Coordinates of C-alpha atoms in Angstrom, one line a residue:
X1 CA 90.5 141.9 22.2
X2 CA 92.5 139.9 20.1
X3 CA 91.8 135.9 20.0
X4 CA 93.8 132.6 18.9
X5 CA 92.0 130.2 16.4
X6 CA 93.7 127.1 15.7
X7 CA 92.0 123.6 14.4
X8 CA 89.4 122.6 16.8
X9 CA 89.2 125.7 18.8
X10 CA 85.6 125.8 19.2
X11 CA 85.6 122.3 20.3
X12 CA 88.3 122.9 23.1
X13 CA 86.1 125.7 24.3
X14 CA 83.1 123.5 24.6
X15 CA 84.9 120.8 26.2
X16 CA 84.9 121.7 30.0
X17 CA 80.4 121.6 30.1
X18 CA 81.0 118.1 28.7
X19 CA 83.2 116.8 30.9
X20 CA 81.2 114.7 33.5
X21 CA 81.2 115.6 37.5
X22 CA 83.1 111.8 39.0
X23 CA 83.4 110.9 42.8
X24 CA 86.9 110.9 44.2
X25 CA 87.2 107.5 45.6
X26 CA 90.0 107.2 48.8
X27 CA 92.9 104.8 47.8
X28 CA 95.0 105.8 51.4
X29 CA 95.8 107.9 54.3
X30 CA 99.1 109.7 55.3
X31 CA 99.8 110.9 58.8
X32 CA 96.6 112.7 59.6
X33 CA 93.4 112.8 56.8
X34 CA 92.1 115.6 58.2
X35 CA 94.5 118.0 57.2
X36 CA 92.6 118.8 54.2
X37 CA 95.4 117.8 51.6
X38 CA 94.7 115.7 48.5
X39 CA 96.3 113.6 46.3
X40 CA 94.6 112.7 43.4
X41 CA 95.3 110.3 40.5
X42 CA 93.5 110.8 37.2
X43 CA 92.9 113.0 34.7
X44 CA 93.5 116.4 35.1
X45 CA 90.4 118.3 33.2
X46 CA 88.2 115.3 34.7
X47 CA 89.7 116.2 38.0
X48 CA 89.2 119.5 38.0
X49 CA 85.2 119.3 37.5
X50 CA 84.8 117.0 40.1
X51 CA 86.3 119.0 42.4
X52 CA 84.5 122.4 41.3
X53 CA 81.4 121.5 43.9
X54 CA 83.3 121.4 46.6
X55 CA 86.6 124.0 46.4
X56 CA 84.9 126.3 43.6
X57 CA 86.5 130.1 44.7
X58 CA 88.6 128.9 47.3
X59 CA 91.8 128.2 45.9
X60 CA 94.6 131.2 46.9
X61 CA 97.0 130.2 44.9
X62 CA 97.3 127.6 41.7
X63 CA 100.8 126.8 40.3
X64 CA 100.9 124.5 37.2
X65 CA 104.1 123.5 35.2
X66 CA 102.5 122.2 32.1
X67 CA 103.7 119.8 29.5
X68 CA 106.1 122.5 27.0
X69 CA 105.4 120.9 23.9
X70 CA 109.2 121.3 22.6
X71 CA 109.9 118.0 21.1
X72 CA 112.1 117.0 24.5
X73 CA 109.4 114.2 25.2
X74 CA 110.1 111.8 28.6
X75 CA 108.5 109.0 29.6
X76 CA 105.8 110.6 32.3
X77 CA 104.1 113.0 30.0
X78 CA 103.5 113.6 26.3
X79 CA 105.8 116.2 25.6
X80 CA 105.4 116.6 22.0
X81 CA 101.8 117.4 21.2
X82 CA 101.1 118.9 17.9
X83 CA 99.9 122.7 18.5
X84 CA 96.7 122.5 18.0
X85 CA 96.4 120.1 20.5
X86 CA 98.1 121.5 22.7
X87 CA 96.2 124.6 22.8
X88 CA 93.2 122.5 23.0
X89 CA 94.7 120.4 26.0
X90 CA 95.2 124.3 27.9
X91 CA 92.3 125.8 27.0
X92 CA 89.2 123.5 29.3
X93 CA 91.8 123.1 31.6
X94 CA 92.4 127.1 32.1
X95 CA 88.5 127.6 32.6
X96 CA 87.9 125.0 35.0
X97 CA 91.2 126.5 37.1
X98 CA 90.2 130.2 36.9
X99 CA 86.5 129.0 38.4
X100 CA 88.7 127.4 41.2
X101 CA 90.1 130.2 41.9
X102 CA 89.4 132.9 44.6
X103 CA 88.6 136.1 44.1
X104 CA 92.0 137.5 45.4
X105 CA 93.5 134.4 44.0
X106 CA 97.0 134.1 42.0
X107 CA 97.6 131.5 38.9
X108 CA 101.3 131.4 38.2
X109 CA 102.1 128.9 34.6
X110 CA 105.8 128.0 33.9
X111 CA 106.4 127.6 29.9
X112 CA 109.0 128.3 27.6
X113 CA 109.3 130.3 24.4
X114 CA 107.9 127.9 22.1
X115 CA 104.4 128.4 23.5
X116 CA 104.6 131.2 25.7
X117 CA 103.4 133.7 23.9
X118 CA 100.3 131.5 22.2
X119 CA 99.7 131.0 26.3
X120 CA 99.5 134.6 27.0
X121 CA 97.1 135.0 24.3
X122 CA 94.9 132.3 25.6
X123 CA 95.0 133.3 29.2
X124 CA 94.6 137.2 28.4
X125 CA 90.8 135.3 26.9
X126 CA 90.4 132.7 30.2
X127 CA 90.7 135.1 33.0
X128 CA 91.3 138.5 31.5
X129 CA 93.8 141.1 30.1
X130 CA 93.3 143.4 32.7
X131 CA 94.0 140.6 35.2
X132 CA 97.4 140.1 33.8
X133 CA 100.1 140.6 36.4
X134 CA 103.2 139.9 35.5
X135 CA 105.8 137.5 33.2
X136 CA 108.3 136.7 35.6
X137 CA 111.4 135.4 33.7
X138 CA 113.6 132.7 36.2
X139 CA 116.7 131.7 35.2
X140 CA 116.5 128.0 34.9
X141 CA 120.4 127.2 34.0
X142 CA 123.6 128.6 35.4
X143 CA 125.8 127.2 32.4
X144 CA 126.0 127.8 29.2
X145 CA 125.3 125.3 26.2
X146 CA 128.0 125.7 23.7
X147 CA 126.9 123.0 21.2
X148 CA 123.4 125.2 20.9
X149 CA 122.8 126.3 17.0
X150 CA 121.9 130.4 17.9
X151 CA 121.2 130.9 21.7
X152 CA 122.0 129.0 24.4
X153 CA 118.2 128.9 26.6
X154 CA 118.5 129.8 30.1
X155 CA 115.4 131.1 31.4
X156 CA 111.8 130.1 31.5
X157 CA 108.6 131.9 31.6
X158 CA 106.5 132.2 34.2
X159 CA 102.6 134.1 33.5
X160 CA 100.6 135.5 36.6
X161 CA 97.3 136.2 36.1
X162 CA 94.8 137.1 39.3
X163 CA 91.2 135.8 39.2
X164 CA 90.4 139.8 40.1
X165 CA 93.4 142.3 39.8
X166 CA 91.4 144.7 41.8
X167 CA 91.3 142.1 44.9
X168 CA 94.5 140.4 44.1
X169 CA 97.4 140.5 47.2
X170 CA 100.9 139.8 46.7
X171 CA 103.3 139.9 49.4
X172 CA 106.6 141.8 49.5
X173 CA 109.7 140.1 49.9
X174 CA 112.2 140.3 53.3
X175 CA 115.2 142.5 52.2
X176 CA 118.2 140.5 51.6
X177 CA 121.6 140.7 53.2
X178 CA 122.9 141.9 49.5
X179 CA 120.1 144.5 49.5
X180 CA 121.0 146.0 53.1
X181 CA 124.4 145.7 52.2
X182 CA 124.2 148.6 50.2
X183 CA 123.8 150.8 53.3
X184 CA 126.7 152.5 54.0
X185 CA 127.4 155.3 56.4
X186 CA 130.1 157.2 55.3
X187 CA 129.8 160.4 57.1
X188 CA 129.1 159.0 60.5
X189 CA 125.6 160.1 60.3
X190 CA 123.5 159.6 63.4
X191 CA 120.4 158.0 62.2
X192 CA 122.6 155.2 60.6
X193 CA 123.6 153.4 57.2
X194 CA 122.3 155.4 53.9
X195 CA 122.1 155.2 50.5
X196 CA 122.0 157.7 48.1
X197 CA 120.0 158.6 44.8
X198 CA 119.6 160.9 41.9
X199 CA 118.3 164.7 42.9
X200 CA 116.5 165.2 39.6
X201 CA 113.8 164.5 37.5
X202 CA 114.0 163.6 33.9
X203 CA 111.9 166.6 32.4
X204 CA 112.1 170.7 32.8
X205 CA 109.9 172.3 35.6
X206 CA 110.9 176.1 35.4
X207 CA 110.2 176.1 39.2
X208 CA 112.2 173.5 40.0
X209 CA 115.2 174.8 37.6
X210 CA 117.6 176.8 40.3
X211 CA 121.1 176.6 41.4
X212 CA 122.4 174.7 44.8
X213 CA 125.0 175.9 46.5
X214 CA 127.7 173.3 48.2
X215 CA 129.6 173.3 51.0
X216 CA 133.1 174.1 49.2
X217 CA 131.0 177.0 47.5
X218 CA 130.4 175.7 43.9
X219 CA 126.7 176.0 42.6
X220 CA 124.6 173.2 40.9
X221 CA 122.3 173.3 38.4
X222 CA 120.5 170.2 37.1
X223 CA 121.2 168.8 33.5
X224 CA 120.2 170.4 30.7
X225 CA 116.2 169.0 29.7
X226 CA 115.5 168.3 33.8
X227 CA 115.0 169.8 36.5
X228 CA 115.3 169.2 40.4
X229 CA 112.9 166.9 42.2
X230 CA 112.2 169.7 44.8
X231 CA 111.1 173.3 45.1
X232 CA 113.7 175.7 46.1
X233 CA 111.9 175.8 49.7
X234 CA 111.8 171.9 49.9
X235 CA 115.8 171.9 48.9
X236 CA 116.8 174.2 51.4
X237 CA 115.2 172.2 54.3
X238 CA 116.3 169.2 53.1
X239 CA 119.9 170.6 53.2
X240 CA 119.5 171.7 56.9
X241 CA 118.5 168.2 57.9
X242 CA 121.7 166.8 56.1
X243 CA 119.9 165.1 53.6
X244 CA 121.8 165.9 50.6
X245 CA 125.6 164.5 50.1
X246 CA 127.8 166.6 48.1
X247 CA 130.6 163.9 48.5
X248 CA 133.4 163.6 51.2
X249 CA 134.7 166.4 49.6
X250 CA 131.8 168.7 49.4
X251 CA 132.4 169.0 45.9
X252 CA 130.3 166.7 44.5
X253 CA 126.8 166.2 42.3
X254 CA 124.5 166.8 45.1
X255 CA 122.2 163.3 46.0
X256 CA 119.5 162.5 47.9
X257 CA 120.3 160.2 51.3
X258 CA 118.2 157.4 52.2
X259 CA 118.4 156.0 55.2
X260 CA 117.8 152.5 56.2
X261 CA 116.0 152.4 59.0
X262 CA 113.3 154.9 57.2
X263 CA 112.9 152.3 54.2
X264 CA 110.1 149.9 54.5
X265 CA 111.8 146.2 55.5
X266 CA 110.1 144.7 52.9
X267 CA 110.7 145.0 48.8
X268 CA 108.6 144.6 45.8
X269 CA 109.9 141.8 43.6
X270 CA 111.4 141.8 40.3
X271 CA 110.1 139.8 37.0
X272 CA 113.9 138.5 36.8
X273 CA 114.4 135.6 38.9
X274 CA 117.8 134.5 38.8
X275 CA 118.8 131.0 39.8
X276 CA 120.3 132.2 43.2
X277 CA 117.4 133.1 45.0
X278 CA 114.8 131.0 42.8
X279 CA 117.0 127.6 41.8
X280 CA 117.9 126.0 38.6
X281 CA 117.1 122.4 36.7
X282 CA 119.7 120.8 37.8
X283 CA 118.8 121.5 41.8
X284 CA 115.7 120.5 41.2
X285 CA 116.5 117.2 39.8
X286 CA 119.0 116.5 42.6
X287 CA 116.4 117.5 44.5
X288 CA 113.9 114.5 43.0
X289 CA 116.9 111.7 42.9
X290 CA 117.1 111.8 46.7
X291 CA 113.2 110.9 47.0
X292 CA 112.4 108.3 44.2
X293 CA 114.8 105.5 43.0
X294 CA 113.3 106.0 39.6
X295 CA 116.3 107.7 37.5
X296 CA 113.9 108.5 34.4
X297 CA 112.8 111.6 35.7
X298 CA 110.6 113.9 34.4
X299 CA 112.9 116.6 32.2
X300 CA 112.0 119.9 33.7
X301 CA 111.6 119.5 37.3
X302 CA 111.1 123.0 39.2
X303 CA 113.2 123.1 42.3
X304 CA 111.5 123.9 46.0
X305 CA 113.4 127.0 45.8
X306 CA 111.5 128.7 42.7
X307 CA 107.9 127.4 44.3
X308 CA 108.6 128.5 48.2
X309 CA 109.4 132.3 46.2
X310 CA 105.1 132.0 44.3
X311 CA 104.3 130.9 47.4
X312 CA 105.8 133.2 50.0
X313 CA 104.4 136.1 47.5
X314 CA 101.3 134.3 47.1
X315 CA 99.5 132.8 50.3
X316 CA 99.6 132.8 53.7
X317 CA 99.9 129.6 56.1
X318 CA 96.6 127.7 55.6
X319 CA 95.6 129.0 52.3
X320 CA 94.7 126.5 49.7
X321 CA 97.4 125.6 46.7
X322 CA 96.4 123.8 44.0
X323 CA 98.7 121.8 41.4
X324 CA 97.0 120.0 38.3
X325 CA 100.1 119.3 36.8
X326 CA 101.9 118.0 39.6
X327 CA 104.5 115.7 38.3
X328 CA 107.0 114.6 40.6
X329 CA 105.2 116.4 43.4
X330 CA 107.1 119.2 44.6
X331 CA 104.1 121.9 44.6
X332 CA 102.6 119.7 47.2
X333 CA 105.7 119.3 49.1
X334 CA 106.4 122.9 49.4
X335 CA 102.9 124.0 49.7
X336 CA 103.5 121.2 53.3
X337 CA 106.4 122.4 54.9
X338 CA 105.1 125.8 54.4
X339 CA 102.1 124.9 56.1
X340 CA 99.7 125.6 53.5
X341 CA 96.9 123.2 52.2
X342 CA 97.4 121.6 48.9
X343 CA 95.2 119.9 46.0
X344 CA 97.6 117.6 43.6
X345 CA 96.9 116.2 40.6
X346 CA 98.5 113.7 38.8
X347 CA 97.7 110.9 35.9
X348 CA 98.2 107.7 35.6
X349 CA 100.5 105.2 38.4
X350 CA 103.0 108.4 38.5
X351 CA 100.8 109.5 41.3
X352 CA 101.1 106.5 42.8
X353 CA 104.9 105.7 42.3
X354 CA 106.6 108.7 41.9
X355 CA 104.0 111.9 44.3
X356 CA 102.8 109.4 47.0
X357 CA 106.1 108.2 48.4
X358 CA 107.8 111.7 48.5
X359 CA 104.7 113.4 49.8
X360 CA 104.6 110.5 52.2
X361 CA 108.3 111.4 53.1
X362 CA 107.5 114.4 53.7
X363 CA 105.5 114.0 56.4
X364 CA 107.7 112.0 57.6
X365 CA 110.1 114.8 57.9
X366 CA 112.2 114.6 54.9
X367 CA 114.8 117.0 55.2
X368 CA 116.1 117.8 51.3
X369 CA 115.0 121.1 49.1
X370 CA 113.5 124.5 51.6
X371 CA 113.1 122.1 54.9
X372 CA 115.8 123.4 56.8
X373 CA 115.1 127.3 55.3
X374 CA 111.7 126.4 56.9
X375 CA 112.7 124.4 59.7
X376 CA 110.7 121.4 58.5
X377 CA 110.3 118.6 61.0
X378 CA 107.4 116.4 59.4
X379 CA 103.8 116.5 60.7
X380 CA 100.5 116.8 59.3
X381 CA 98.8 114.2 56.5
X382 CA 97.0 113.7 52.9
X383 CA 94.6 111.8 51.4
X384 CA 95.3 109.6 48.2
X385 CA 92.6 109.6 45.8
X386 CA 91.3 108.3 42.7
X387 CA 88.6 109.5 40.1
X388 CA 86.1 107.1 39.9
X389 CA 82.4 106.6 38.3
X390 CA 80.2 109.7 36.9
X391 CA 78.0 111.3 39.5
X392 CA 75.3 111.0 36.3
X393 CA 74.9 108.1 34.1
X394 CA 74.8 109.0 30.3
X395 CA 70.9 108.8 29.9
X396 CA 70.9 111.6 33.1
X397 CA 69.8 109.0 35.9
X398 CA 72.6 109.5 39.2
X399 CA 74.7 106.7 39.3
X400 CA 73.5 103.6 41.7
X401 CA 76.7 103.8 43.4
X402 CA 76.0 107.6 45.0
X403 CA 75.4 108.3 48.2
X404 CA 73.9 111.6 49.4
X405 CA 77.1 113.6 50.6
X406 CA 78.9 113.5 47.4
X407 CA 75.0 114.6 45.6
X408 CA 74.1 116.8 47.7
X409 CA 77.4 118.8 47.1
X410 CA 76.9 118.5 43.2
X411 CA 73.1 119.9 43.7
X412 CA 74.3 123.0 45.9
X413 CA 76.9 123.9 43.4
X414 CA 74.6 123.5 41.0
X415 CA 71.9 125.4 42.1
X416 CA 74.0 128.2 43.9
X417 CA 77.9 128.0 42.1
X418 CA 79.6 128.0 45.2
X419 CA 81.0 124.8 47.1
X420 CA 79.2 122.7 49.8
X421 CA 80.4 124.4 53.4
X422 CA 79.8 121.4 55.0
X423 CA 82.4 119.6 52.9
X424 CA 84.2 122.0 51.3
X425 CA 86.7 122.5 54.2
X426 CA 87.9 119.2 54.8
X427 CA 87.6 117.8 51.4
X428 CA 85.5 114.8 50.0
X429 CA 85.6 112.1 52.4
X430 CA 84.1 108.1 52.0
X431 CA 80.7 108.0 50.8
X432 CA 79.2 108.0 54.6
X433 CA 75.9 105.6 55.0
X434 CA 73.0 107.5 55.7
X435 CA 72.0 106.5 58.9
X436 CA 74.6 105.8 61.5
X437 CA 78.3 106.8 62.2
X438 CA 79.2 109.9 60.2
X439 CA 75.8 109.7 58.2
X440 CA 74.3 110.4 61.3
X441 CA 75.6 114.5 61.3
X442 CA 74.1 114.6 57.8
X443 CA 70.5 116.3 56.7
X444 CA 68.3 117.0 54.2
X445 CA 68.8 120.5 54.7
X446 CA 71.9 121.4 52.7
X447 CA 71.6 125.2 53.8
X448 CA 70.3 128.6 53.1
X449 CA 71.4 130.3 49.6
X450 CA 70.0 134.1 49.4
X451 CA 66.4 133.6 50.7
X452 CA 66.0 129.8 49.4
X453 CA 66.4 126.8 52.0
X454 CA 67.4 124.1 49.6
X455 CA 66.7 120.2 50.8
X456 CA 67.4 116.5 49.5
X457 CA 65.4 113.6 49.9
X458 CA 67.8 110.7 48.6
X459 CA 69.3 107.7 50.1
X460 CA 66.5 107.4 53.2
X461 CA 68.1 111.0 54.8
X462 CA 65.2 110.9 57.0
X463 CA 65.0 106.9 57.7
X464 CA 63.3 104.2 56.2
X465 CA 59.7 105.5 56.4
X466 CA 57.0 105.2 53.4
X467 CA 57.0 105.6 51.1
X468 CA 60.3 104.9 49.3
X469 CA 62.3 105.9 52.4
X470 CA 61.6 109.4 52.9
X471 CA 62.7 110.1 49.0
X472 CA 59.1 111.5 48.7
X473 CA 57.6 114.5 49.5
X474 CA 54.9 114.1 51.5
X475 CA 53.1 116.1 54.2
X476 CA 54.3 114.2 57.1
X477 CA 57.9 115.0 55.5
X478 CA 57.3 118.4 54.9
X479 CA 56.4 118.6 58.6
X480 CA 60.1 116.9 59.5
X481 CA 62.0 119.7 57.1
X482 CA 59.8 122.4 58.3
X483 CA 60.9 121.6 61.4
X484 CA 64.5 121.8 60.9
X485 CA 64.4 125.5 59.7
X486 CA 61.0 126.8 61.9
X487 CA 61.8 130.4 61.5
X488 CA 62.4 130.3 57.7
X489 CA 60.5 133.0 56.5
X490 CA 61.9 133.0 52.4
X491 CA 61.3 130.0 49.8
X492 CA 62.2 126.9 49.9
X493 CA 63.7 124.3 47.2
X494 CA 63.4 120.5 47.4
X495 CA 64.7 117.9 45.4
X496 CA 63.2 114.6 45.5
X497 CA 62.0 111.4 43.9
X498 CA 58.4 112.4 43.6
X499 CA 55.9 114.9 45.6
X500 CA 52.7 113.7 46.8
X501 CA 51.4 117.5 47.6
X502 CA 49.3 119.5 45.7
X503 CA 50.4 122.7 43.2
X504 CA 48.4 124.9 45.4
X505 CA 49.9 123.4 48.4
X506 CA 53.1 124.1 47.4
X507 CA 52.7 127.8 46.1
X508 CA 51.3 128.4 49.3
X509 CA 54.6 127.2 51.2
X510 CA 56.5 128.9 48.8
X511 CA 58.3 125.7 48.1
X512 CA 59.5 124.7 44.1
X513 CA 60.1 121.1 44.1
X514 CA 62.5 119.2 41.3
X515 CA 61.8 115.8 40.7
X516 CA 65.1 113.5 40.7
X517 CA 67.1 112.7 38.3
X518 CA 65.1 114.8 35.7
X519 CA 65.1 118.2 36.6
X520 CA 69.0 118.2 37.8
X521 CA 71.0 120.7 35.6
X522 CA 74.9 120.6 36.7
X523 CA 76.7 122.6 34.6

């Protein structure tokens, strides 16, 4: 399969193993925190890795409107990167999203023509040509630019990929009004409005090649090079069940009636979006004047419209939708009033003065963009977050500052790939104290993976007994862990500060020990 090389490629496809795991440090609280939404303010590809240990394969859908890089630079984001860079921005940042993602998961990327097809290239490498889905064009401008030099733009680009095409669910869209209207029952048929189509097929079956006889008597023989759709036998039945329409005269090219009440309510959707049922630019940035007093907005907003269309197709109410681009916040805000859980991400104090005041109206029941479509009345909460220290120093020694939760989720993911159950659902919370309050629920035993029980002595789990606060492994701890699992009857894996027991003593219990920080390997 083809690849792109540009300057620095092989660096770009380094860079997400070097990118340190950080703890997501709580800022605020919206309505209610445990809703399970996030706001998060940092960098993106930094975000990302942090949050791999704890929502790694369980985001359904992820929806990212990336910088263009078209020269029509704004104040928010650096709009203007030179290719290479840019392709080196995309590519980490691609990885760490597809690892995110669910196995019947969706990504859905916005760009233009100036690095859309450089995109498709890239992401045809990330997650897959055969998991290529679609390129949905959307029609982001009703009017025409007269002053353009060639073409006036007017659509945008947006590339579906799934994580795995062969588990990948989309939904089908309601029929519209329009659609329905096409129904017409001319005849006065019984079973109701119909439509009608095209009797044959575009290439010559001799056994489908015969003449049909009308109602005023004239015979009808396919176009020359086809044939009919049906055998003779088929035809005639579907001629006694007044099926075929010759016309009000009887005259007519015969055609197939099909009724609307036989059709299935739902439709497949198109890959052209046109701005009436997906919204334009300038909606969307009438859309983002009403919620920030900031008139420097970013230049290609996406209206609620064009992300409550992903999304319908997409999820289903409580599934997880994730945004690492989020500008001005409308993923979030959609992925809300649809009742769906969200992940944002956003750098720099944008997050804070531009997506935490309109995600904070929105739970307070704003009521521009899709709520009334959705019947929004406000409800439900976020957290507001901030990347903060390493999880790992640079010499490999864990950081002073953590605690056990946030650990114990890295060394799971680490040793098993997938997220933390016990904090994956409701997001990362406050470091918790060990002993005491919500420390309290917590234990060494961080669950069963396969056959192995993995455990973590770190931070006193067990108390303050010798030595070095139950961090070692000792018999009389051994007896407290055994005791938590009794029935356990596969391996067990224990990371510690030190083991006081015996090779042969271990082998027997079937127990591997790793000695803390030194034998941590987090990808």
């Amino acid at each position: 399969m083809p690849e792109l090389n540009w300057l620095g490629d092989r660096k770009a496809k380094d860079a997400a193993k070097r990118v340190p795991y950080r703890l997501l440090e709580p800022m605020a609280q919206v309505g209610d925190p445990a809703a399970g939404n996030l706001l998060i303010q940092g960098d993106n590809l930094d975000a990302l890795k942090s949050l791999l240990p704890l929502y790694a394969g369980r985001v359904k859908c992820i929806f990212i409107d990336p910088p263009y890089n078209t020269r029509s630079a704004f104040e928010h984001y650096d709009d203007n990167l030179e290719h290479s860079q840019w392709l080196s921005m995309m590519y980490p940042r691609l990885e760490l999203l597809r690892e995110l993602l669910a196995e019947d998961g969706s990504i859905w990327v916005t760009i233009d023509d100036n690095e859309g097809h450089y995109l498709k290239v890239m992401m045809d490498e990330v997650f897959g040509r055969k998991n290529f889905v679609a390129n949905v064009v959307w029609q982001k401008k009703y009017a025409v630019k007269n002053d353009s030099e060639f073409f006036s733009e007017s659509h945008d680009h947006i590339l579906v990929y799934a994580k795995n095409g062969r588990e990948l669910k989309l939904y089908r869209e309601q029929r519209s009004e329009e659609q329905e209207g096409r129904y017409k029952n001319p005849d006065d048929d019984s079973r109701g409005a119909w439509t009608s189509g095209p009797l044959q097929r575009n290439e010559f079956r001799e056994y489908a090649y015969f003449a049909i006889t009308g109602p005023s008597g004239r015979e009808h023989f396919p176009p020359k090079g086809t044939s009919w759709r049906y055998t003779k036998e088929k035809m005639a039945e579907l001629i006694e069940q007044d099926r075929i329409w010759f016309g009000a005269s009887g005259n007519n090219v015969p055609r197939l009636k099909r009724f609307l009440a036989e059709v299935a309510e739902t439709v497949a959707p198109t890959t052209w979006w046109d701005y009436a049922v997906a919204g334009h630019n300038d909606q969307a940035r009438r859309e983002a004047k009403v919620l920030t007093e900031d008139v420097d907005l970013f230049g290609t907003p996406k209206p609620e419209l064009l992300v409550r269309r992903i999304l319908t197709l997409a999820t289903n109410p409580n599934d997880l939708v994730l945004d690492s681009f989020l500008g001005s916040g409308t993923t979030a805000a959609v992925a809300h009033k649809m009742g769906r859980r969200w992940i944002g991400i956003e750098m720099g104090e944008h997050a804070r003065t531009h997506c935490l005041p309109r995600l904070t109206k929105v739970v307070e029941g704003e009521q521009g963009g899709i709520s009334s479509a959705v019947n929004w009345q406000g409800g439900g909460g976020f957290r507001f977050m901030r990347l903060g220290e390493p999880v790992f120093e640079q010499d490999g020694r864990i950081a002073p500052s953590v605690r056990f939760a946030p650990l114990a989720a890295y060394l799971w993911f680490a040793e098993t790939r997938v997220p933390w159950e016990r904090l994956s659902h409701a997001g990362p919370s406050p470091q918790p104290s060990p002993r005491g309050g919500e420390g309290a629920e917590l234990s060494p035993l961080l669950g069963v993976h396969g056959d192995t029980a993995i455990v973590l002595l770190y931070n006193g789990i067990l108390g303050d007994r010798r030595p070095q606060g139950g961090n070692v492994l000792t018999h009389a701890v051994w007896q407290d862990i055994h005791a938590l699992l009794p029935d356990h009857t596969g391996s067990w894996l224990v990371y510690g500060e030190a083991s006081r027991l015996q090779p042969a003593t271990l082998k027997r219990l079937n127990l591997t020990f790793k000695q803390i920080p030194y034998d941590i390997r987090v990808r």
